[in-house]
Coordinates of N, CA and C in Angstrom, one line a residue:
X273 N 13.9 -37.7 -60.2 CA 12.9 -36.9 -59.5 C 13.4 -35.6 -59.2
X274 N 12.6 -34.8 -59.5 CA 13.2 -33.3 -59.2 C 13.1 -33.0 -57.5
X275 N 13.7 -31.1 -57.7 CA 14.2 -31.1 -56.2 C 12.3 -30.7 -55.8
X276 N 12.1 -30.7 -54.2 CA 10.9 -30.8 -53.9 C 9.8 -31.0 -54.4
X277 N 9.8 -32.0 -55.0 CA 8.8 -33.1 -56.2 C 8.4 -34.0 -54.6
X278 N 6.7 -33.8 -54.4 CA 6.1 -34.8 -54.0 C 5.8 -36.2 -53.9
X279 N 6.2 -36.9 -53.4 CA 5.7 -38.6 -53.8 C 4.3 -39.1 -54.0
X280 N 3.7 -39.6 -55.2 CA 2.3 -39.6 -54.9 C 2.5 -41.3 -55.1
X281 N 1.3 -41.9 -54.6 CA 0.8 -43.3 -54.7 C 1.6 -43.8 -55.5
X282 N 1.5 -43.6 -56.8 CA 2.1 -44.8 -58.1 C 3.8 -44.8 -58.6
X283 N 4.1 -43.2 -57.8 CA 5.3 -43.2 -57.8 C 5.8 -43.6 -57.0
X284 N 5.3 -44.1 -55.4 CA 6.1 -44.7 -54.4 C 5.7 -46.0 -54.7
X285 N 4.8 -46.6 -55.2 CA 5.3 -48.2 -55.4 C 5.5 -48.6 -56.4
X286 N 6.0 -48.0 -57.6 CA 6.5 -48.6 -58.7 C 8.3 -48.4 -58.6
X287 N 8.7 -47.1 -58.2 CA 9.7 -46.4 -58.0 C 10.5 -47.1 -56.8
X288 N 9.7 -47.2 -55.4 CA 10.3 -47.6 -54.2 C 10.3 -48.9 -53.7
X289 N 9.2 -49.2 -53.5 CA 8.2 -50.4 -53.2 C 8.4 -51.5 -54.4
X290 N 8.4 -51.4 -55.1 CA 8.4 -52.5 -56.4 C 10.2 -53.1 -55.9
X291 N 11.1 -52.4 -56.6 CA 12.6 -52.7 -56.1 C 12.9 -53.0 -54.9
X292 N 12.4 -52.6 -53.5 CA 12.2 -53.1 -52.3 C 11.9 -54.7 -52.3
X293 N 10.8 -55.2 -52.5 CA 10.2 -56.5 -52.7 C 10.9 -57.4 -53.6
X294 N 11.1 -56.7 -55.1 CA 11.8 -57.6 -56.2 C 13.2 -57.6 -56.4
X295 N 13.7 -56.8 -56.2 CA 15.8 -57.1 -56.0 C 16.2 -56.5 -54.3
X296 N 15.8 -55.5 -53.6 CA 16.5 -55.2 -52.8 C 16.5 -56.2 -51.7
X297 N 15.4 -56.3 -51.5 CA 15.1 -57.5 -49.9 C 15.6 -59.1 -50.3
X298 N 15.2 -59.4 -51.9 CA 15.8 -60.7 -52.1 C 17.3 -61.0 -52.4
X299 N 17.7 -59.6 -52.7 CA 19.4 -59.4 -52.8 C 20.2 -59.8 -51.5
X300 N 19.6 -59.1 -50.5 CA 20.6 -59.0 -48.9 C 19.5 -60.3 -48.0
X301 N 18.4 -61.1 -48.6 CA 18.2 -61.8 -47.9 C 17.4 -63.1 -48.9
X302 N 18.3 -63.5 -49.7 CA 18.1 -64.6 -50.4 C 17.5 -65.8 -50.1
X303 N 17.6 -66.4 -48.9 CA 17.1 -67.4 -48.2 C 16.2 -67.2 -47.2
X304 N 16.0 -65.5 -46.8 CA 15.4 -65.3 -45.6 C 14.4 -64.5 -45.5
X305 N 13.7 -64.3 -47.6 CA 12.4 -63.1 -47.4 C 11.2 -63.1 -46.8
X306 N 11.4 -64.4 -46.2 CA 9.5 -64.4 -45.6 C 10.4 -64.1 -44.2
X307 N 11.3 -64.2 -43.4 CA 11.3 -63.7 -42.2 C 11.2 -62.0 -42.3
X308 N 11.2 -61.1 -43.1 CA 11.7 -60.0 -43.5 C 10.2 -59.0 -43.5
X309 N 10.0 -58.2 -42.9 CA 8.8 -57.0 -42.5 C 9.1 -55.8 -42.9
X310 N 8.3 -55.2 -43.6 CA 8.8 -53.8 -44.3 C 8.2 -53.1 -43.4
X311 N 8.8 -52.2 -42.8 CA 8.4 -50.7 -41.8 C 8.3 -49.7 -42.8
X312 N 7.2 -48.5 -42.4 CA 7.1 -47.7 -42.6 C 6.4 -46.5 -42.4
X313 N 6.7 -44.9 -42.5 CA 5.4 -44.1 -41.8 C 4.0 -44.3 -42.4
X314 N 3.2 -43.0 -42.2 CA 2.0 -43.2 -42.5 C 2.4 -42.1 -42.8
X315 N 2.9 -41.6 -44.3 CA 2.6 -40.5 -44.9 C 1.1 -41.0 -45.7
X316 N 0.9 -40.0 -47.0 CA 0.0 -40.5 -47.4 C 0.0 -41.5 -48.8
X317 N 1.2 -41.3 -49.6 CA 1.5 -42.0 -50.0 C 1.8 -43.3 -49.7
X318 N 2.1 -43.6 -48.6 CA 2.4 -44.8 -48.2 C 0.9 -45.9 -47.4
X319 N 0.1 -45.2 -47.5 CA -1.0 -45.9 -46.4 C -2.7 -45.4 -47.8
X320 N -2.2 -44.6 -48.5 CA -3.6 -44.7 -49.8 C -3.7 -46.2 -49.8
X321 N -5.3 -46.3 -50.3 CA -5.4 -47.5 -51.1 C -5.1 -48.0 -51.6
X322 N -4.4 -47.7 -52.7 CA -3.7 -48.4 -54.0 C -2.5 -49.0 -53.7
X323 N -2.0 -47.9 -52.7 CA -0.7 -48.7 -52.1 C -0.7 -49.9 -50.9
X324 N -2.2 -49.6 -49.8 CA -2.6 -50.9 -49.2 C -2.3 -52.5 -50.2
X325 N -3.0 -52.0 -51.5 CA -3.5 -53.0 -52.2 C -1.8 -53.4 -52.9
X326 N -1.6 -52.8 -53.2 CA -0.3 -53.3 -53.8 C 0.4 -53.9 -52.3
X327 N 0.7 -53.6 -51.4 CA 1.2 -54.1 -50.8 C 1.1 -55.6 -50.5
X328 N 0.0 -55.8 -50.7 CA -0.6 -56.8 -50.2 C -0.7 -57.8 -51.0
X329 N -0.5 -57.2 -52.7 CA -0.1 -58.1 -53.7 C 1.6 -58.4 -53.6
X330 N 2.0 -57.8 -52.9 CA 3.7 -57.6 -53.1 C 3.5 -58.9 -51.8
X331 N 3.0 -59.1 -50.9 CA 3.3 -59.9 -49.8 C 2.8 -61.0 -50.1
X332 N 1.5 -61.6 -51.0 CA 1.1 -62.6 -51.8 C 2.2 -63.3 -52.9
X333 N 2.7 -62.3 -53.8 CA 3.7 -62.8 -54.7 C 5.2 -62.9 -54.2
X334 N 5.6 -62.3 -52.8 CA 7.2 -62.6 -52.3 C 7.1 -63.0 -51.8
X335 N 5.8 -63.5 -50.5 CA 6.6 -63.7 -49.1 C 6.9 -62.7 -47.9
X336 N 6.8 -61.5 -48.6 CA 7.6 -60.8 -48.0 C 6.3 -59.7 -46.9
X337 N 6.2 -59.7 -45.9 CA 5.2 -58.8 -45.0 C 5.7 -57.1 -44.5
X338 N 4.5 -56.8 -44.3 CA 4.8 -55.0 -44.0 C 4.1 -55.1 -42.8
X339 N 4.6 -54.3 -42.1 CA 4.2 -54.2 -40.6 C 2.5 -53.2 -40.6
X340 N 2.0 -54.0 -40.6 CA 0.2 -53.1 -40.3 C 0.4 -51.6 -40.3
X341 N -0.3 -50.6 -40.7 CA -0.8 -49.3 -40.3 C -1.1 -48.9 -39.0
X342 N -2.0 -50.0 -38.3 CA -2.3 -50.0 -36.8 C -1.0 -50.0 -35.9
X343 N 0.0 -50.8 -36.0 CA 0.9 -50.5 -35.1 C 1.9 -49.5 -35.6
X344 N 1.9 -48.6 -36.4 CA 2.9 -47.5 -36.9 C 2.3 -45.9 -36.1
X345 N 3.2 -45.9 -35.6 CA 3.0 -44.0 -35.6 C 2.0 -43.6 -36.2
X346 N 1.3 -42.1 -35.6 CA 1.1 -41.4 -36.6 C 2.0 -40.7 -37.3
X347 N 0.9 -40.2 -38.9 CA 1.7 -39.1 -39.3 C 2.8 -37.9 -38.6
X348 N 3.7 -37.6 -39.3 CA 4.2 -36.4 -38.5 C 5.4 -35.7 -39.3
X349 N 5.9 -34.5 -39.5 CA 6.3 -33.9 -40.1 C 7.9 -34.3 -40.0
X350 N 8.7 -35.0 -40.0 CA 10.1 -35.6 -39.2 C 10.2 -34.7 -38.1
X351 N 10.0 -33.9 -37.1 CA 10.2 -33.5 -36.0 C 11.0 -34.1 -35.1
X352 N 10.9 -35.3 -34.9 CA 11.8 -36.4 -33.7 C 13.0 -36.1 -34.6
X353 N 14.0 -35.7 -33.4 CA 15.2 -35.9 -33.3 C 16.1 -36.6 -33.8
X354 N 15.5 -38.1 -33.8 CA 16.0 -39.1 -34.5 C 16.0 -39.1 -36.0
X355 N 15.0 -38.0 -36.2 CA 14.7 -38.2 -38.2 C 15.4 -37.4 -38.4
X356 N 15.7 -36.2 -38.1 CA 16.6 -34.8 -38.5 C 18.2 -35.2 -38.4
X357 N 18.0 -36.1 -37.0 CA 19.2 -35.7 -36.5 C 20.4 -37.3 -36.8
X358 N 19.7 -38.1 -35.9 CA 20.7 -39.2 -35.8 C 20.6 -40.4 -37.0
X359 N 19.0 -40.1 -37.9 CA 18.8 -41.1 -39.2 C 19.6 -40.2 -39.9
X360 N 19.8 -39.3 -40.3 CA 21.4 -38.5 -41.3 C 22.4 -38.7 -41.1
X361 N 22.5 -39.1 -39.9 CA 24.2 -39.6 -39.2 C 24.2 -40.9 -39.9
X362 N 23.4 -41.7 -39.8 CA 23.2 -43.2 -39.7 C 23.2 -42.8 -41.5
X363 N 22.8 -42.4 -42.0 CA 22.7 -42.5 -43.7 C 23.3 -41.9 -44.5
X364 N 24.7 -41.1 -44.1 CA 25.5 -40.5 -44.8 C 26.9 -41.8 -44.1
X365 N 26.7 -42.4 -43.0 CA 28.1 -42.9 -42.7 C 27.6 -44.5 -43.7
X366 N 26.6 -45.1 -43.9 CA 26.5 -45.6 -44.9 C 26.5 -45.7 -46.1
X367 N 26.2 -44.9 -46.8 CA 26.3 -44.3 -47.7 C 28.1 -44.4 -48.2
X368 N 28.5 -44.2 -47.3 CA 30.4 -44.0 -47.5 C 30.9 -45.4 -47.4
X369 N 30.3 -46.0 -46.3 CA 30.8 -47.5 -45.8 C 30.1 -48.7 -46.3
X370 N 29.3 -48.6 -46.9 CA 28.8 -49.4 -48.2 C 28.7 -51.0 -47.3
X371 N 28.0 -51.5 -46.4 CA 28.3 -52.5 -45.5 C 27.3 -53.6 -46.4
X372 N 27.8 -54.9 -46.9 CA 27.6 -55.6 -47.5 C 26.4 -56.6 -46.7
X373 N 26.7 -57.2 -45.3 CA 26.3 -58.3 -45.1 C 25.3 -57.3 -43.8
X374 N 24.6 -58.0 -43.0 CA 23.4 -57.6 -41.9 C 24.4 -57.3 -40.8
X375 N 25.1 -58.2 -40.7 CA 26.5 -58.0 -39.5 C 27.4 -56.6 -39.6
X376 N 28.2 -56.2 -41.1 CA 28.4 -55.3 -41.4 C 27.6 -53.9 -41.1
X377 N 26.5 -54.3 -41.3 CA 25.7 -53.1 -40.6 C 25.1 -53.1 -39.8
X378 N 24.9 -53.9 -39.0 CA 24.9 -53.5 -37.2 C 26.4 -52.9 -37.1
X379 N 27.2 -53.6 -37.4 CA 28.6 -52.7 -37.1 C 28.8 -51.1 -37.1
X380 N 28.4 -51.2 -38.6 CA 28.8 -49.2 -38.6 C 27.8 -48.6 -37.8
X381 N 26.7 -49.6 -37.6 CA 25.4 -48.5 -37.3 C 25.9 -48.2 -35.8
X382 N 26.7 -49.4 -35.1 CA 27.2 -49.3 -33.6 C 28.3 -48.5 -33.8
X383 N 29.0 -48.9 -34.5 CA 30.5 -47.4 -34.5 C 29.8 -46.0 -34.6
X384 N 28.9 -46.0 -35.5 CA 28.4 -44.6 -35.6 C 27.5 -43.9 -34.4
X385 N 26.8 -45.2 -34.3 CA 26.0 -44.7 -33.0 C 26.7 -44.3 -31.5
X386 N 28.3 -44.5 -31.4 CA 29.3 -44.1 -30.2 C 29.5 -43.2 -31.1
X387 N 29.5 -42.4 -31.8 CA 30.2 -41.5 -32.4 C 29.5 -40.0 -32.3
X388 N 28.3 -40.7 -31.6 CA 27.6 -39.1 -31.9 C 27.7 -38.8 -30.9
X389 N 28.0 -37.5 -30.6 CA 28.7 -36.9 -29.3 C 27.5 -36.3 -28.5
X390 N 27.9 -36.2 -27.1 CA 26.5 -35.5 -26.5 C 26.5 -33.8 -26.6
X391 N 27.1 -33.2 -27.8 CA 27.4 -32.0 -28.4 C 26.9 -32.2 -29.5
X392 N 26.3 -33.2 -30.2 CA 25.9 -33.4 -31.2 C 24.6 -33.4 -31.3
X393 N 24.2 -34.2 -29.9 CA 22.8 -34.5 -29.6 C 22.1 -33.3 -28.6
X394 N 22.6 -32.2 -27.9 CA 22.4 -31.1 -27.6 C 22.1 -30.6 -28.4
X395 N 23.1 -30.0 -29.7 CA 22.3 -29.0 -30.7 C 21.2 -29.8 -31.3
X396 N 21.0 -30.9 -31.1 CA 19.9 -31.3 -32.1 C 18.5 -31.4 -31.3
X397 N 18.3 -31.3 -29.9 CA 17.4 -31.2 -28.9 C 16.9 -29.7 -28.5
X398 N 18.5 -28.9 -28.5 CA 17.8 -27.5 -28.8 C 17.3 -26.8 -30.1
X399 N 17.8 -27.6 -31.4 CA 16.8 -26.8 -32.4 C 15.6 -27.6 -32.7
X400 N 15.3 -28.5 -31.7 CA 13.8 -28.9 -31.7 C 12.9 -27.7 -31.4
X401 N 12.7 -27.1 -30.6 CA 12.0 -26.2 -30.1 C 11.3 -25.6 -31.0
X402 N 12.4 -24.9 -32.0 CA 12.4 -23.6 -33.2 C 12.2 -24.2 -34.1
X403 N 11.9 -25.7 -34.9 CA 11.6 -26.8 -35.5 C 9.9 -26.9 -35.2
X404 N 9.6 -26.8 -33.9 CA 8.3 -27.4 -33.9 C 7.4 -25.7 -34.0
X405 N 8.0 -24.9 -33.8 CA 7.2 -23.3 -34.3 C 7.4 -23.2 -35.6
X406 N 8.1 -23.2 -36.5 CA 8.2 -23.5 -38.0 C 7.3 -24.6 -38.4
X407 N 7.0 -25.9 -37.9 CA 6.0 -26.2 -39.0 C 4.5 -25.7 -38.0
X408 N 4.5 -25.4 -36.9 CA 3.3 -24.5 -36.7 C 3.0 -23.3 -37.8
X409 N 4.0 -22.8 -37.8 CA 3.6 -21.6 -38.7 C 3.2 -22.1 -40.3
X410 N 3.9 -23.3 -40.6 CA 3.4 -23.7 -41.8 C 2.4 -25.0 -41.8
X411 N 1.8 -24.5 -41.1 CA 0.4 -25.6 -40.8 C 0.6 -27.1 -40.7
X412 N 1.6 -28.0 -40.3 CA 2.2 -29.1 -39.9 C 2.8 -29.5 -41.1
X413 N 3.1 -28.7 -42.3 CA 4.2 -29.3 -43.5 C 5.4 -29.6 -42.7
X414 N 6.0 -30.4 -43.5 CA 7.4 -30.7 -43.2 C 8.6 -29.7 -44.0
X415 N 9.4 -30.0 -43.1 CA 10.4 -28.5 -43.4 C 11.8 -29.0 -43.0
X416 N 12.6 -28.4 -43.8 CA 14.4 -28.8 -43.7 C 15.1 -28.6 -42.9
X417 N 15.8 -29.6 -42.2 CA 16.5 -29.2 -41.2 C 18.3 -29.0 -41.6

């Protein structure tokens, strides 16, 4: 996928959604895919029709359930703090630490999560501000932090 390439419908569930259901969820939970609920936003990709409908074939043929549209957030451009700020922390210390089992990663996710300093989490609270006048000015697109 190239660099700022859009996700539409057929690319997010053949591409993302398809491997999610058929190797990734039955890889790290072999015995355990019907306890297992896929979360997700409500971009638009994710909540079109086709992808309702796929999903819903994907939870007929695994076992495997996604957590309703009704109880998810709205849309929103990653603004929260947590998406800019502490889900990059959380996904580059994985990324390196490669945690094999569910235990394993509550672990790093807990080492990491003491690790972020309240110097870390200050700059990331004050460039909210200048974050949320940026996608004002770009009519609620999402934008790089």
């Amino acid at each position: 996928m190239g660099k700022n390439v859009q996700i539409n419908s057929t690319y997010y569930q053949e591409k993302v959604l398809r491997p999610i259901f058929t190797e990734e969820i039955p890889f790290f939970y072999p015995n355990d895919c019907q306890r297992v609920k896929l979360q997700q936003d409500k971009t638009t990709s994710h909540t079109s029709k086709s992808t309702t409908a796929f999903l819903e074939k994907m939870k007929t043929d695994t076992g495997i359930a996604f957590i309703p549209f009704q109880h998810i957030p709205s849309k929103s451009p990653d603004i929260s703090p947590m998406d800019y700020c502490a889900f990059g922390l959380f996904k580059r210390a994985l990324s390196k630490r490669k945690p094999t089992t569910i235990d394993e990663l509550w672990k790093v996710v807990e080492e990491e999560r003491k690790s972020i300093t309240l110097e870390i989490l200050r700059k990331a609270l004050l460039s909210w501000k200048s974050g949320c006048r940026i996608i004002v000015h770009k009519k609620g697109y999402k934008i790089k932090y």
